[in-house]
Short mmCIF file of C-alpha atoms in Angstrom, two decimals:
data_model
loop_
_atom_site.label_atom_id
_atom_site.label_comp_id
_atom_site.label_asym_id
_atom_site.label_seq_id
_atom_site.Cartn_x
_atom_site.Cartn_y
_atom_site.Cartn_z
CA MET J 21 -9.64 -43.69 -1.47
CA THR J 22 -12.49 -40.84 -1.40
CA LYS J 23 -11.16 -37.29 -0.88
CA GLN J 24 -12.98 -35.38 2.14
CA LYS J 25 -15.32 -32.16 0.83
CA ALA J 26 -13.68 -29.37 1.71
CA THR J 27 -13.73 -25.19 1.59
CA PHE J 28 -10.83 -23.01 1.11
CA PHE J 29 -9.83 -19.80 2.87
CA TRP J 30 -7.33 -17.90 0.32
CA PHE J 31 -5.39 -15.11 2.04
CA ARG J 32 -3.73 -12.74 0.14
CA ARG J 33 -4.01 -9.11 1.78
CA ASP J 34 -5.88 -10.07 4.58
CA LEU J 35 -3.04 -11.71 6.87
CA ARG J 36 -4.80 -12.20 10.17
CA LEU J 37 -7.68 -13.98 11.52
CA ASP J 38 -9.35 -11.63 13.28
CA ASP J 39 -12.27 -9.35 12.20
CA ASN J 40 -11.91 -10.86 8.27
CA ILE J 41 -15.32 -10.76 6.32
CA GLY J 42 -13.91 -13.60 3.57
CA LEU J 43 -12.97 -15.44 6.53
CA PHE J 44 -15.80 -14.87 8.47
CA ASN J 45 -18.25 -16.61 6.09
CA ALA J 46 -15.80 -19.15 5.01
CA LEU J 47 -15.99 -20.60 8.41
CA GLN J 48 -19.80 -20.77 8.52
CA SER J 49 -19.94 -22.95 5.27
CA ASP J 50 -21.08 -26.75 5.11
CA PHE J 51 -17.46 -28.09 5.25
CA PRO J 52 -14.38 -28.05 7.07
CA VAL J 53 -12.37 -24.81 6.06
CA ILE J 54 -7.72 -24.96 4.60
CA PRO J 55 -6.96 -21.68 4.88
CA LEU J 56 -3.92 -21.23 1.70
CA PHE J 57 -1.56 -18.59 1.02
CA ILE J 58 0.39 -18.37 -2.39
CA PHE J 59 3.63 -16.92 -2.94
CA ASP J 60 2.87 -15.87 -5.90
CA GLU J 61 5.57 -15.89 -8.66
CA ASP J 62 4.68 -13.91 -11.42
CA ILE J 63 5.28 -10.99 -8.48
CA LEU J 64 8.35 -12.64 -6.76
CA GLU J 65 10.16 -13.09 -9.50
CA ASN J 66 11.10 -9.09 -9.55
CA LEU J 67 11.81 -9.16 -6.03
CA PRO J 68 15.62 -9.20 -4.76
CA GLU J 69 16.19 -12.10 -2.41
CA ASN J 70 15.76 -10.26 0.71
CA ASP J 71 12.94 -8.76 0.07
CA ALA J 72 11.74 -6.91 3.68
CA ARG J 73 8.23 -7.24 2.58
CA VAL J 74 9.13 -11.03 1.81
CA SER J 75 10.16 -11.47 5.19
CA PHE J 76 6.71 -9.80 6.63
CA ILE J 77 4.77 -12.00 5.48
CA TYR J 78 6.25 -14.86 5.80
CA ASP J 79 6.59 -13.91 9.92
CA SER J 80 2.64 -12.95 9.36
CA LEU J 81 1.88 -16.14 8.31
CA GLN J 82 3.90 -17.71 10.38
CA GLU J 83 1.64 -16.09 13.70
CA ILE J 84 -1.88 -17.41 11.84
CA ASN J 85 -0.10 -20.64 11.42
CA LYS J 86 0.95 -20.69 15.08
CA GLN J 87 -2.77 -19.84 16.07
CA LEU J 88 -4.01 -22.94 14.39
CA LEU J 89 -1.91 -25.47 14.99
CA ALA J 90 -3.19 -24.26 19.02
CA ILE J 91 -6.23 -25.75 16.98
CA ASP J 92 -5.08 -29.17 15.46
CA SER J 93 -5.44 -27.11 12.16
CA ALA J 94 -2.28 -25.66 9.81
CA LEU J 95 -1.85 -23.12 7.27
CA LEU J 96 -1.23 -24.88 3.54
CA ILE J 97 1.29 -22.63 2.14
CA LYS J 98 1.75 -23.11 -1.66
CA LYS J 99 4.57 -21.33 -4.58
CA GLY J 100 4.27 -21.18 -7.82
CA LYS J 101 1.95 -19.26 -10.86
CA THR J 102 -0.91 -18.48 -9.26
CA PHE J 103 -3.19 -20.21 -11.61
CA GLU J 104 -1.16 -23.63 -11.71
CA VAL J 105 -1.02 -23.85 -7.86
CA TRP J 106 -5.02 -23.48 -8.75
CA LYS J 107 -5.18 -26.28 -11.14
CA THR J 108 -2.82 -28.47 -8.82
CA LEU J 109 -4.82 -27.78 -5.83
CA VAL J 110 -8.34 -28.87 -7.75
CA GLU J 111 -7.19 -32.05 -8.72
CA GLU J 112 -5.91 -32.80 -4.85
CA PHE J 113 -8.92 -32.19 -2.69
CA ASP J 114 -12.51 -32.54 -3.56
CA ILE J 115 -13.01 -28.24 -3.20
CA GLN J 116 -16.43 -27.19 -2.83
CA HIS J 117 -16.23 -23.50 -1.90
CA VAL J 118 -13.53 -20.90 -2.32
CA PHE J 119 -13.48 -17.55 -0.44
CA PHE J 120 -11.30 -14.32 -0.91
CA ASN J 121 -11.49 -11.34 0.21
CA LYS J 122 -11.35 -8.85 -2.95
CA ASP J 123 -8.31 -6.79 -4.03
CA TYR J 124 -8.86 -4.27 -6.34
CA GLU J 125 -5.50 -3.53 -8.33
CA PRO J 126 -5.52 -4.46 -11.98
CA TYR J 127 -3.04 -7.35 -11.94
CA ALA J 128 -4.88 -8.51 -9.33
CA ILE J 129 -8.26 -8.55 -10.67
CA LYS J 130 -7.27 -10.28 -13.84
CA ARG J 131 -5.79 -13.08 -11.89
CA ASP J 132 -8.71 -13.24 -9.69
CA LEU J 133 -11.06 -13.56 -12.89
CA ALA J 134 -8.64 -16.19 -14.14
CA VAL J 135 -9.32 -18.73 -10.79
CA THR J 136 -13.07 -17.93 -10.73
CA ALA J 137 -12.99 -18.93 -14.76
CA LEU J 138 -10.90 -22.04 -13.59
CA LEU J 139 -12.61 -23.00 -10.37
CA GLN J 140 -16.74 -22.35 -11.73
CA GLN J 141 -15.75 -24.78 -14.30
CA ASN J 142 -15.09 -27.14 -12.34
CA ASN J 143 -18.33 -26.82 -10.29
CA ILE J 144 -16.66 -24.73 -7.00
CA GLU J 145 -18.21 -22.02 -5.78
CA VAL J 146 -16.79 -18.50 -5.79
CA LEU J 147 -17.54 -16.17 -3.04
CA SER J 148 -15.23 -12.81 -2.74
CA PHE J 149 -15.81 -10.25 -0.16
CA LYS J 150 -15.05 -6.55 0.80
CA ASP J 151 -12.82 -6.28 3.27
CA HIS J 152 -9.76 -4.27 2.19
CA VAL J 153 -11.62 -0.91 2.54
CA ILE J 154 -14.61 0.57 4.65
CA PHE J 155 -16.36 1.59 0.77
CA GLU J 156 -15.43 -0.26 -2.03
CA GLU J 157 -15.80 0.29 -6.38
CA LYS J 158 -18.77 2.24 -6.69
CA GLU J 159 -20.49 2.84 -3.40
CA ILE J 160 -18.82 6.41 -3.27
CA THR J 161 -20.03 8.63 -6.30
CA LYS J 162 -21.36 11.24 -7.63
CA ALA J 163 -25.38 11.91 -8.57
CA ASP J 164 -24.76 10.94 -11.79
CA GLY J 165 -23.17 7.61 -10.82
CA LEU J 166 -19.61 8.54 -11.72
CA PRO J 167 -16.72 7.92 -9.30
CA TYR J 168 -14.87 11.13 -7.98
CA THR J 169 -11.61 12.74 -8.66
CA ILE J 170 -11.46 15.27 -5.87
CA TYR J 171 -10.63 14.42 -2.63
CA THR J 172 -12.49 16.80 -0.85
CA PRO J 173 -16.31 16.18 -2.22
CA TYR J 174 -15.18 12.10 -2.00
CA LYS J 175 -14.29 12.57 1.37
CA ASN J 176 -17.70 14.10 2.60
CA LYS J 177 -20.22 11.99 0.54
CA TRP J 178 -17.83 9.05 2.61
CA LEU J 179 -18.34 10.17 5.71
CA GLU J 180 -22.10 10.76 5.36
CA LYS J 181 -22.39 7.44 4.52
CA TYR J 182 -20.31 6.13 7.24
CA HIS J 183 -22.22 8.38 9.86
CA LEU J 184 -25.85 6.81 8.60
CA SER J 185 -24.88 3.85 8.56
CA GLY J 186 -23.29 4.03 12.37
CA ASN J 187 -19.77 2.36 13.13
CA VAL J 188 -18.97 -0.24 10.67
CA LEU J 189 -19.38 -4.23 12.15
CA GLU J 190 -16.42 -5.88 13.07
CA TYR J 191 -16.01 -9.72 12.52
CA ASP J 192 -15.43 -12.12 15.56
CA THR J 193 -14.57 -14.78 13.70
CA LYS J 194 -12.82 -17.16 17.46
CA PRO J 195 -16.03 -18.54 17.91
CA LEU J 196 -16.17 -20.53 14.46
CA PHE J 197 -12.58 -21.57 14.77
CA SER J 198 -13.82 -25.04 15.33
CA ASN J 199 -14.43 -24.95 11.47
CA PHE J 200 -11.11 -24.89 10.04
CA ALA J 201 -9.91 -28.06 9.07
CA LYS J 202 -8.34 -30.73 11.28
CA ILE J 203 -5.15 -31.20 8.93
CA GLN J 204 -1.39 -30.35 8.87
CA PHE J 205 0.96 -29.52 6.47
CA ASN J 206 4.30 -28.22 6.38
CA PHE J 207 5.66 -25.31 7.36
CA PRO J 208 8.17 -23.70 4.33
CA GLU J 209 11.94 -21.99 5.97
CA LEU J 210 12.19 -19.25 4.46
CA ALA J 211 14.96 -20.44 1.87
CA GLN J 212 12.84 -23.55 0.58
CA ILE J 213 10.45 -20.64 -0.89
CA GLY J 214 13.62 -18.78 -2.11
CA PHE J 215 14.29 -16.33 -0.06
CA GLU J 216 16.44 -15.20 2.76
CA ARG J 217 15.61 -12.91 6.38
CA SER J 218 15.65 -9.23 5.80
CA ALA J 219 17.62 -6.90 7.54
CA ILE J 220 15.37 -4.39 7.81
CA LYS J 221 12.19 -4.64 9.84
CA VAL J 222 8.76 -3.84 9.96
CA ILE J 223 7.88 -1.70 13.31
CA PRO J 224 5.00 -2.79 15.21
CA HIS J 225 2.03 0.04 14.77
CA ASN J 226 1.49 2.24 17.88
CA LEU J 227 -1.19 4.15 18.30
CA THR J 228 -0.20 5.47 20.73
CA GLN J 229 1.86 7.54 19.45
CA ILE J 230 -1.04 9.81 17.27
CA GLY J 231 -2.29 11.13 20.32
CA ASN J 232 -1.66 14.88 18.81
CA TYR J 233 -1.16 13.43 15.20
CA LYS J 234 -2.72 17.15 13.72
CA GLU J 235 -0.19 19.04 15.46
CA THR J 236 3.31 16.88 15.02
CA ARG J 237 2.77 14.66 11.87
CA ASP J 238 4.20 17.08 9.67
CA PHE J 239 7.75 16.52 11.42
CA PRO J 240 9.99 13.94 11.01
CA ALA J 241 12.21 14.54 13.83
CA LEU J 242 9.54 13.87 16.61
CA ASP J 243 8.08 10.08 15.34
CA SER J 244 4.76 10.87 16.06
CA THR J 245 3.56 8.70 13.48
CA SER J 246 1.63 5.39 13.94
CA TYR J 247 3.56 2.92 11.59
CA LEU J 248 0.61 1.20 10.71
CA SER J 249 1.20 1.40 6.81
CA PRO J 250 2.82 -2.01 5.81
CA HIS J 251 -0.07 -3.44 8.18
CA LEU J 252 -2.79 -2.30 6.40
CA ARG J 253 -1.06 -2.85 3.10
CA PHE J 254 -0.76 -6.16 4.46
CA GLY J 255 -3.58 -6.89 6.14
CA THR J 256 -2.37 -7.33 9.47
CA VAL J 257 -4.54 -4.95 10.81
CA SER J 258 -8.36 -4.72 9.98
CA ILE J 259 -9.39 -1.33 8.45
CA ARG J 260 -12.94 -1.61 10.11
CA LYS J 261 -11.31 -1.55 13.77
CA LEU J 262 -8.42 1.66 12.89
CA VAL J 263 -11.46 3.42 11.10
CA ASN J 264 -14.02 2.83 14.11
CA TRP J 265 -10.77 3.82 16.52
CA ALA J 266 -10.07 7.34 14.35
CA ASN J 267 -13.86 7.98 14.40
CA LYS J 268 -13.64 8.53 18.42
CA LYS J 269 -10.29 9.53 18.93
CA ASN J 270 -8.60 11.42 16.12
CA GLN J 271 -10.50 13.11 13.09
CA THR J 272 -7.06 14.17 11.11
CA PHE J 273 -5.79 10.59 11.42
CA LEU J 274 -9.42 9.17 9.83
CA SER J 275 -8.53 11.93 6.61
CA GLU J 276 -5.73 9.73 5.76
CA LEU J 277 -7.64 6.34 5.98
CA ILE J 278 -10.10 8.13 3.44
CA TRP J 279 -7.26 9.89 1.19
CA ARG J 280 -6.24 5.59 1.23
CA GLU J 281 -9.82 4.57 0.15
CA PHE J 282 -9.97 7.91 -2.43
CA PHE J 283 -6.60 6.65 -4.25
CA ILE J 284 -8.32 2.83 -4.01
CA GLN J 285 -11.02 3.91 -6.17
CA ILE J 286 -9.35 5.89 -8.47
CA LEU J 287 -6.97 3.12 -9.59
CA PHE J 288 -10.12 1.08 -10.03
CA SER J 289 -12.19 3.39 -11.70
CA PHE J 290 -9.16 4.72 -13.47
CA PRO J 291 -6.71 1.64 -14.23
CA LYS J 292 -4.68 3.73 -16.86
CA VAL J 293 -3.28 5.98 -13.97
CA VAL J 294 -0.68 3.02 -13.42
CA ASN J 295 1.18 4.09 -16.45
CA HIS J 296 -0.62 7.51 -18.28
CA ASN J 297 -0.73 10.74 -16.36
CA PHE J 298 -4.28 11.46 -15.22
CA LYS J 299 -4.95 14.40 -16.73
CA PRO J 300 -3.88 13.53 -20.45
CA ALA J 301 -2.88 17.56 -20.89
CA TYR J 302 0.30 16.68 -19.11
CA ASP J 303 1.05 14.40 -21.66
CA GLY J 304 3.51 16.82 -23.49
CA ILE J 305 5.72 17.86 -20.64
CA GLU J 306 9.38 17.11 -21.76
CA TRP J 307 10.64 15.91 -18.69
CA ARG J 308 14.57 15.91 -19.14
CA ASN J 309 14.86 11.93 -17.47
CA ASN J 310 19.12 12.46 -16.27
CA GLU J 311 19.83 9.36 -15.61
CA ASP J 312 22.81 10.62 -13.10
CA ASP J 313 20.85 13.07 -11.90
CA PHE J 314 18.49 10.46 -10.60
CA LYS J 315 20.98 8.40 -9.37
CA ARG J 316 22.11 11.39 -6.97
CA TRP J 317 18.34 11.71 -5.80
CA CYS J 318 18.50 8.07 -5.02
CA SER J 319 21.46 7.85 -3.08
CA GLY J 320 20.32 10.81 -1.36
CA THR J 321 23.44 13.11 -2.59
CA THR J 322 21.69 16.45 -3.90
CA GLY J 323 22.78 18.46 -1.42
CA TYR J 324 19.50 19.45 -0.07
CA PRO J 325 19.38 17.90 3.09
CA MET J 326 15.97 17.39 3.60
CA VAL J 327 15.47 15.21 0.08
CA ASP J 328 18.86 13.40 1.16
CA ALA J 329 17.69 12.77 4.82
CA GLY J 330 14.50 11.12 3.68
CA MET J 331 16.22 9.21 0.81
CA ARG J 332 18.38 7.40 3.13
CA GLN J 333 15.72 6.46 5.75
CA LEU J 334 13.90 4.89 2.45
CA ASN J 335 16.99 3.23 1.68
CA GLU J 336 17.72 1.97 5.08
CA THR J 337 14.61 1.57 6.71
CA GLY J 338 11.83 1.32 3.99
CA TYR J 339 10.09 3.88 5.51
CA MET J 340 10.26 7.59 5.18
CA HIS J 341 8.24 10.03 6.60
CA ASN J 342 5.20 11.79 5.09
CA ARG J 343 6.04 15.31 4.97
CA VAL J 344 9.83 14.24 3.78
CA ARG J 345 7.75 11.90 1.10
CA MET J 346 6.20 15.02 -0.83
CA VAL J 347 9.86 17.42 -0.35
CA VAL J 348 11.54 14.84 -2.56
CA ALA J 349 9.04 13.66 -4.65
CA SER J 350 8.37 17.40 -6.22
CA PHE J 351 12.58 17.44 -6.07
CA LEU J 352 12.30 15.01 -8.30
CA CYS J 353 9.47 16.09 -10.86
CA LYS J 354 10.36 19.49 -10.36
CA HIS J 355 13.58 20.65 -9.39
CA LEU J 356 15.39 17.45 -11.81
CA LEU J 357 12.26 17.31 -14.20
CA ILE J 358 12.51 13.60 -14.09
CA ASN J 359 9.04 11.77 -14.73
CA TRP J 360 7.18 10.72 -11.90
CA GLN J 361 6.74 6.93 -13.10
CA TRP J 362 10.84 6.97 -12.23
CA GLY J 363 9.94 8.10 -8.74
CA GLU J 364 7.22 5.93 -8.63
CA ALA J 365 8.88 2.71 -9.61
CA TYR J 366 12.04 3.92 -7.08
CA PHE J 367 9.24 3.64 -4.37
CA ALA J 368 7.62 0.51 -5.00
CA GLN J 369 10.80 -1.65 -4.70
CA LYS J 370 12.08 0.34 -1.59
CA LEU J 371 8.84 1.25 0.54
CA LEU J 372 7.95 -1.58 3.31
CA ASP J 373 4.10 -0.18 3.13
CA PHE J 374 3.87 0.37 -1.24
CA GLU J 375 0.78 -0.09 -2.26
CA LEU J 376 0.22 0.40 -6.05
CA ALA J 377 -3.03 3.13 -5.85
CA ALA J 378 -1.54 5.36 -3.01
CA ASN J 379 2.57 5.12 -4.37
CA VAL J 380 1.08 6.19 -7.91
CA GLY J 381 -1.52 8.35 -6.35
CA ASN J 382 0.63 10.15 -4.05
CA TRP J 383 3.31 10.67 -6.88
CA GLN J 384 0.73 11.80 -9.46
CA TRP J 385 -0.19 14.53 -7.01
CA ALA J 386 3.39 15.38 -6.59
CA ALA J 387 4.26 15.86 -10.09
CA GLY J 388 1.12 17.80 -10.55
CA THR J 389 -0.63 15.45 -13.71
CA GLY J 390 -2.67 13.79 -11.25
CA CYS J 391 -6.16 13.87 -9.72
CA ASP J 392 -6.68 16.33 -7.35
CA ALA J 393 -3.12 17.22 -7.82
CA ALA J 394 -0.93 20.07 -6.45
CA PRO J 395 -0.94 22.59 -9.36
CA TYR J 396 2.20 22.78 -11.50
CA PHE J 397 3.47 26.26 -10.50
CA ARG J 398 3.77 24.72 -6.56
CA VAL J 399 7.74 24.13 -6.45
CA PHE J 400 8.40 22.97 -2.90
CA ASN J 401 11.81 24.09 -1.64
CA PRO J 402 13.53 21.83 0.28
CA GLU J 403 15.29 24.37 2.99
CA ILE J 404 11.86 26.40 3.86
CA GLN J 405 10.66 22.63 4.18
CA GLN J 406 13.86 22.13 6.50
CA LYS J 407 13.13 25.10 8.37
CA LYS J 408 9.98 25.15 8.65
CA PHE J 409 10.12 21.44 9.58
CA ASP J 410 13.64 20.23 10.73
CA GLU J 411 14.42 23.97 11.93
CA LYS J 412 16.86 22.09 14.57
CA GLY J 413 18.47 19.56 12.10
CA ILE J 414 17.68 16.96 14.48
CA TYR J 415 16.18 14.31 11.60
CA ILE J 416 18.52 15.48 9.19
CA ARG J 417 21.92 14.66 11.35
CA LYS J 418 20.07 11.32 12.57
CA TRP J 419 19.85 10.38 8.20
CA ILE J 420 23.24 12.66 7.35
CA PRO J 421 25.96 11.87 9.85
CA GLU J 422 28.66 13.81 7.67
CA PHE J 423 26.34 17.03 7.76
CA ASP J 424 28.04 19.39 10.31
CA LEU J 425 31.50 17.88 8.81
CA GLY J 426 30.84 20.73 5.75
CA TYR J 427 27.68 18.85 3.41
CA ASN J 428 27.94 19.41 -0.01
CA PRO J 429 26.43 22.11 -2.15
CA PRO J 430 22.79 21.22 -3.69
CA MET J 431 23.06 19.64 -7.35
CA ILE J 432 21.50 22.48 -8.57
CA ASP J 433 19.77 26.04 -7.95
CA HIS J 434 16.30 26.65 -6.25
CA ALA J 435 15.49 29.55 -7.95
CA PHE J 436 16.74 28.46 -11.20
CA ALA J 437 14.53 24.71 -11.14
CA ARG J 438 12.22 26.30 -9.96
CA ASP J 439 11.93 29.16 -12.70
CA ARG J 440 12.27 25.83 -15.65
CA ALA J 441 9.58 23.82 -14.33
CA ILE J 442 7.32 26.36 -14.25
CA ALA J 443 8.50 26.85 -18.32
CA THR J 444 8.52 23.75 -19.00
CA TYR J 445 4.95 22.57 -17.42
CA LYS J 446 3.85 25.87 -19.49
CA ALA J 447 5.26 24.78 -22.24
CA GLY J 448 3.96 21.53 -22.16
CA ILE J 449 0.50 20.98 -20.85
CA LEU J 450 -1.90 20.46 -24.12
CA LYS J 451 -4.20 22.96 -24.75
#
């Protein structure tokens, strides 16, 4: 029996049908499009069975499949080692083209190169597209072609390029839906993938909450953030729609979206930052790395209410307010002198919006070891941060119900910790 020729579109971090550049191009190929998602065992094997991000991915795929079923198509779901899955697909289908959107993380780049080589060996054309960012790789560089390592000049060049091009195009895929293959696949249960539903939910994003973002974003009790970050991480929303909206409505929010792209290009240009300090001069810092101290930080029992509330919010919901993230990260690295990589790894386990580039970038910023980072002698005082940004203790009481019953004293004196941190950094920074 002759196999039908087909084009494959491979979903990854772009879990939407609308304004999806790779999908838009795939649907204009000469063959019916089979949409595919692979649950990658190399990633899944390190996750707990009730990982909230897997539940969110599963639900997002279900939503895509529901839209496809309405046009007599369906999403093909596979689980396994990605390379092995593709070897099987090449045998099962007469694949003519494979389309996907680029991913800029080191693991993804290595994976995609291997898969691309396999497909090309089987005479399958592979086409990849920029979809996850407005400007990628080497599009925003200094005059000498080298990447920016300071945010402000990067932002200025980014904005200049964006405004020169006008609003970035958005891609309407709906008129092309008839090009999806008329084919049915069984959609697996979550248990068949080896997971169970998490009690932690991803909150729907809401741009109406950030009308006064510039004035309110630092106050965690106001809950005036968009909750967009997990949706951006997994691509259930389009970065182009967001940037075009922010450019018209909210320049402060636009700056945060540019920070995201800044860290993505730092990771792409300097992949060593995943496991090494961006600034090698900081390699000589003698971290204390006390495991008991780390456990108290993880559990939110440091005796500093702003730190503890943030960690409890993270543990219970997978979210943490951005201002509080800076406070808890600074506390771990500078008050406790624990290597930023410990905190980065813990956030990677817990954050619903975990994105490697931003997580590593922000942790190195807090530790002072990264590009354009906070200076080593800046040590956040958690008590002053609390008075400035949660003066009435509304946020703290929400996450620390026992706060008014006589809260535990701080595990370390701030003045002592600050002096020790500055002395340790001074002694450790390589000349």
